[in-house]
Amino acid sequence: MIKDRKGIDTLGYLKSFEANKKEYIGKSFSYLLSKMEKMPPQTIWSIPNSMDSTIVTKSLFRFSDINYPVMNETKMLITWETEMPYKTVSFNNQRNKFYFSDSERRFYGTRIIKNILVYR
């Protein structure tokens, strides 16, 4: 069990959202964020669609500092109900150096969740 600086079991905490994903699927991302009080996302990474790189259908959320070793890190992959233009998403990510800031919170907040996957 790896715990972060706040003493929270990151994998266990995030897996609880995946286990209860029926509560979040079909709802806005802001609803999920409102439930993630103990550990909000720190960074966000866009994943272009494998069939069409001009659109984004998934986003990868990381919950530790951007310099944390990736191999030990727990991540949350959100699949969105509606695709987004890669240029728009990429511009947002780069503008904030991939940190999950208030502008990302607003941009993704209204997006509808299609699926949640948590893994290390």
Short mmCIF file of C-alpha atoms in Angstrom, two decimals:
data_model
loop_
_atom_site.label_atom_id
_atom_site.label_comp_id
_atom_site.label_asym_id
_atom_site.label_seq_id
_atom_site.Cartn_x
_atom_site.Cartn_y
_atom_site.Cartn_z
CA MET A 1 0.00 0.00 0.00
CA ILE A 2 1.59 3.26 -1.14
CA LYS A 3 0.41 6.36 0.66
CA ASP A 4 0.88 9.91 -0.49
CA ARG A 5 1.99 12.88 1.59
CA LYS A 6 -1.44 13.20 3.20
CA GLY A 7 -1.45 9.57 4.34
CA ILE A 8 -4.19 8.51 1.93
CA ASP A 9 -3.98 5.16 0.15
CA THR A 10 -4.21 6.60 -3.36
CA LEU A 11 -5.00 3.33 -5.15
CA GLY A 12 -7.66 2.34 -2.62
CA TYR A 13 -9.21 5.80 -2.60
CA LEU A 14 -9.43 6.07 -6.39
CA LYS A 15 -10.53 2.44 -6.84
CA SER A 16 -13.59 3.26 -4.74
CA PHE A 17 -14.70 5.67 -7.49
CA GLU A 18 -14.14 3.01 -10.14
CA ALA A 19 -16.06 0.44 -8.05
CA ASN A 20 -18.97 2.89 -7.80
CA LYS A 21 -18.71 4.18 -11.37
CA LYS A 22 -22.42 3.57 -12.01
CA GLU A 23 -23.00 6.59 -9.76
CA TYR A 24 -20.84 8.79 -12.04
CA ILE A 25 -21.41 7.47 -15.57
CA GLY A 26 -23.79 9.73 -17.47
CA LYS A 27 -23.13 12.61 -15.09
CA SER A 28 -20.91 15.64 -15.40
CA PHE A 29 -17.26 15.49 -14.38
CA SER A 30 -17.92 18.27 -11.86
CA TYR A 31 -20.13 15.81 -9.93
CA LEU A 32 -17.23 13.32 -9.67
CA LEU A 33 -14.84 16.13 -8.71
CA SER A 34 -17.18 17.23 -5.93
CA LYS A 35 -16.86 13.74 -4.42
CA MET A 36 -13.04 13.70 -4.69
CA GLU A 37 -12.51 16.06 -1.76
CA LYS A 38 -9.64 14.11 -0.19
CA MET A 39 -7.55 13.98 -3.34
CA PRO A 40 -8.36 16.06 -6.43
CA PRO A 41 -6.40 15.53 -9.66
CA GLN A 42 -3.04 17.31 -9.88
CA THR A 43 -2.39 17.01 -13.62
CA ILE A 44 -4.30 16.07 -16.76
CA TRP A 45 -3.09 14.50 -19.99
CA SER A 46 -5.07 14.21 -23.23
CA ILE A 47 -5.22 10.94 -25.09
CA PRO A 48 -5.93 11.37 -28.81
CA ASN A 49 -8.29 8.85 -30.36
CA SER A 50 -6.35 5.94 -31.92
CA MET A 51 -8.46 6.10 -35.10
CA ASP A 52 -8.50 9.90 -35.44
CA SER A 53 -5.77 11.92 -33.72
CA THR A 54 -7.70 15.20 -34.16
CA ILE A 55 -10.16 14.23 -31.42
CA VAL A 56 -9.88 13.34 -27.75
CA THR A 57 -12.22 10.81 -26.16
CA LYS A 58 -10.17 10.07 -23.02
CA SER A 59 -8.24 12.02 -20.42
CA LEU A 60 -5.68 10.72 -17.96
CA PHE A 61 -5.70 12.27 -14.50
CA ARG A 62 -2.66 12.02 -12.24
CA PHE A 63 -2.87 12.60 -8.51
CA SER A 64 0.70 13.37 -7.56
CA ASP A 65 3.24 16.01 -8.47
CA ILE A 66 4.23 16.15 -12.13
CA ASN A 67 7.75 14.97 -11.22
CA TYR A 68 6.59 11.86 -9.33
CA PRO A 69 7.94 8.58 -10.80
CA VAL A 70 5.26 7.41 -13.22
CA MET A 71 5.83 3.68 -12.67
CA ASN A 72 4.47 3.77 -9.09
CA GLU A 73 1.71 6.20 -9.77
CA THR A 74 -2.02 5.56 -9.61
CA LYS A 75 -3.92 7.12 -12.51
CA MET A 76 -7.57 7.61 -13.44
CA LEU A 77 -8.59 7.29 -17.08
CA ILE A 78 -11.88 8.98 -17.92
CA THR A 79 -13.64 8.17 -21.19
CA TRP A 80 -15.91 11.01 -22.27
CA GLU A 81 -19.40 10.66 -23.70
CA THR A 82 -18.63 13.26 -26.39
CA GLU A 83 -15.37 13.74 -28.24
CA MET A 84 -13.43 16.99 -28.00
CA PRO A 85 -11.16 18.65 -30.58
CA TYR A 86 -7.53 17.74 -29.84
CA LYS A 87 -6.33 21.29 -30.63
CA THR A 88 -8.59 22.81 -27.98
CA VAL A 89 -7.72 20.24 -25.33
CA SER A 90 -4.00 20.37 -26.11
CA PHE A 91 -3.97 24.18 -25.96
CA ASN A 92 -5.62 24.05 -22.52
CA ASN A 93 -3.14 21.43 -21.25
CA GLN A 94 -0.07 23.27 -22.48
CA ARG A 95 -1.27 26.67 -21.29
CA ASN A 96 -1.36 25.36 -17.72
CA LYS A 97 1.68 23.06 -18.10
CA PHE A 98 -0.59 20.01 -17.64
CA TYR A 99 -1.61 21.06 -14.11
CA PHE A 100 -5.29 20.64 -13.33
CA SER A 101 -6.14 24.29 -12.69
CA ASP A 102 -9.41 26.18 -12.38
CA SER A 103 -9.64 26.60 -16.16
CA GLU A 104 -9.48 22.80 -16.62
CA ARG A 105 -12.01 22.38 -13.84
CA ARG A 106 -14.39 24.66 -15.79
CA PHE A 107 -13.57 23.13 -19.20
CA TYR A 108 -14.03 19.49 -18.11
CA GLY A 109 -16.68 20.15 -15.47
CA THR A 110 -19.60 19.98 -17.89
CA ARG A 111 -18.24 16.96 -19.80
CA ILE A 112 -20.22 13.77 -19.34
CA ILE A 113 -18.44 10.65 -18.09
CA LYS A 114 -18.76 7.47 -20.16
CA ASN A 115 -16.34 5.28 -18.19
CA ILE A 116 -13.81 5.33 -15.32
CA LEU A 117 -10.71 3.15 -15.11
CA VAL A 118 -8.17 3.34 -12.27
CA TYR A 119 -4.80 1.62 -12.54
CA ARG A 120 -1.19 1.73 -11.47
#
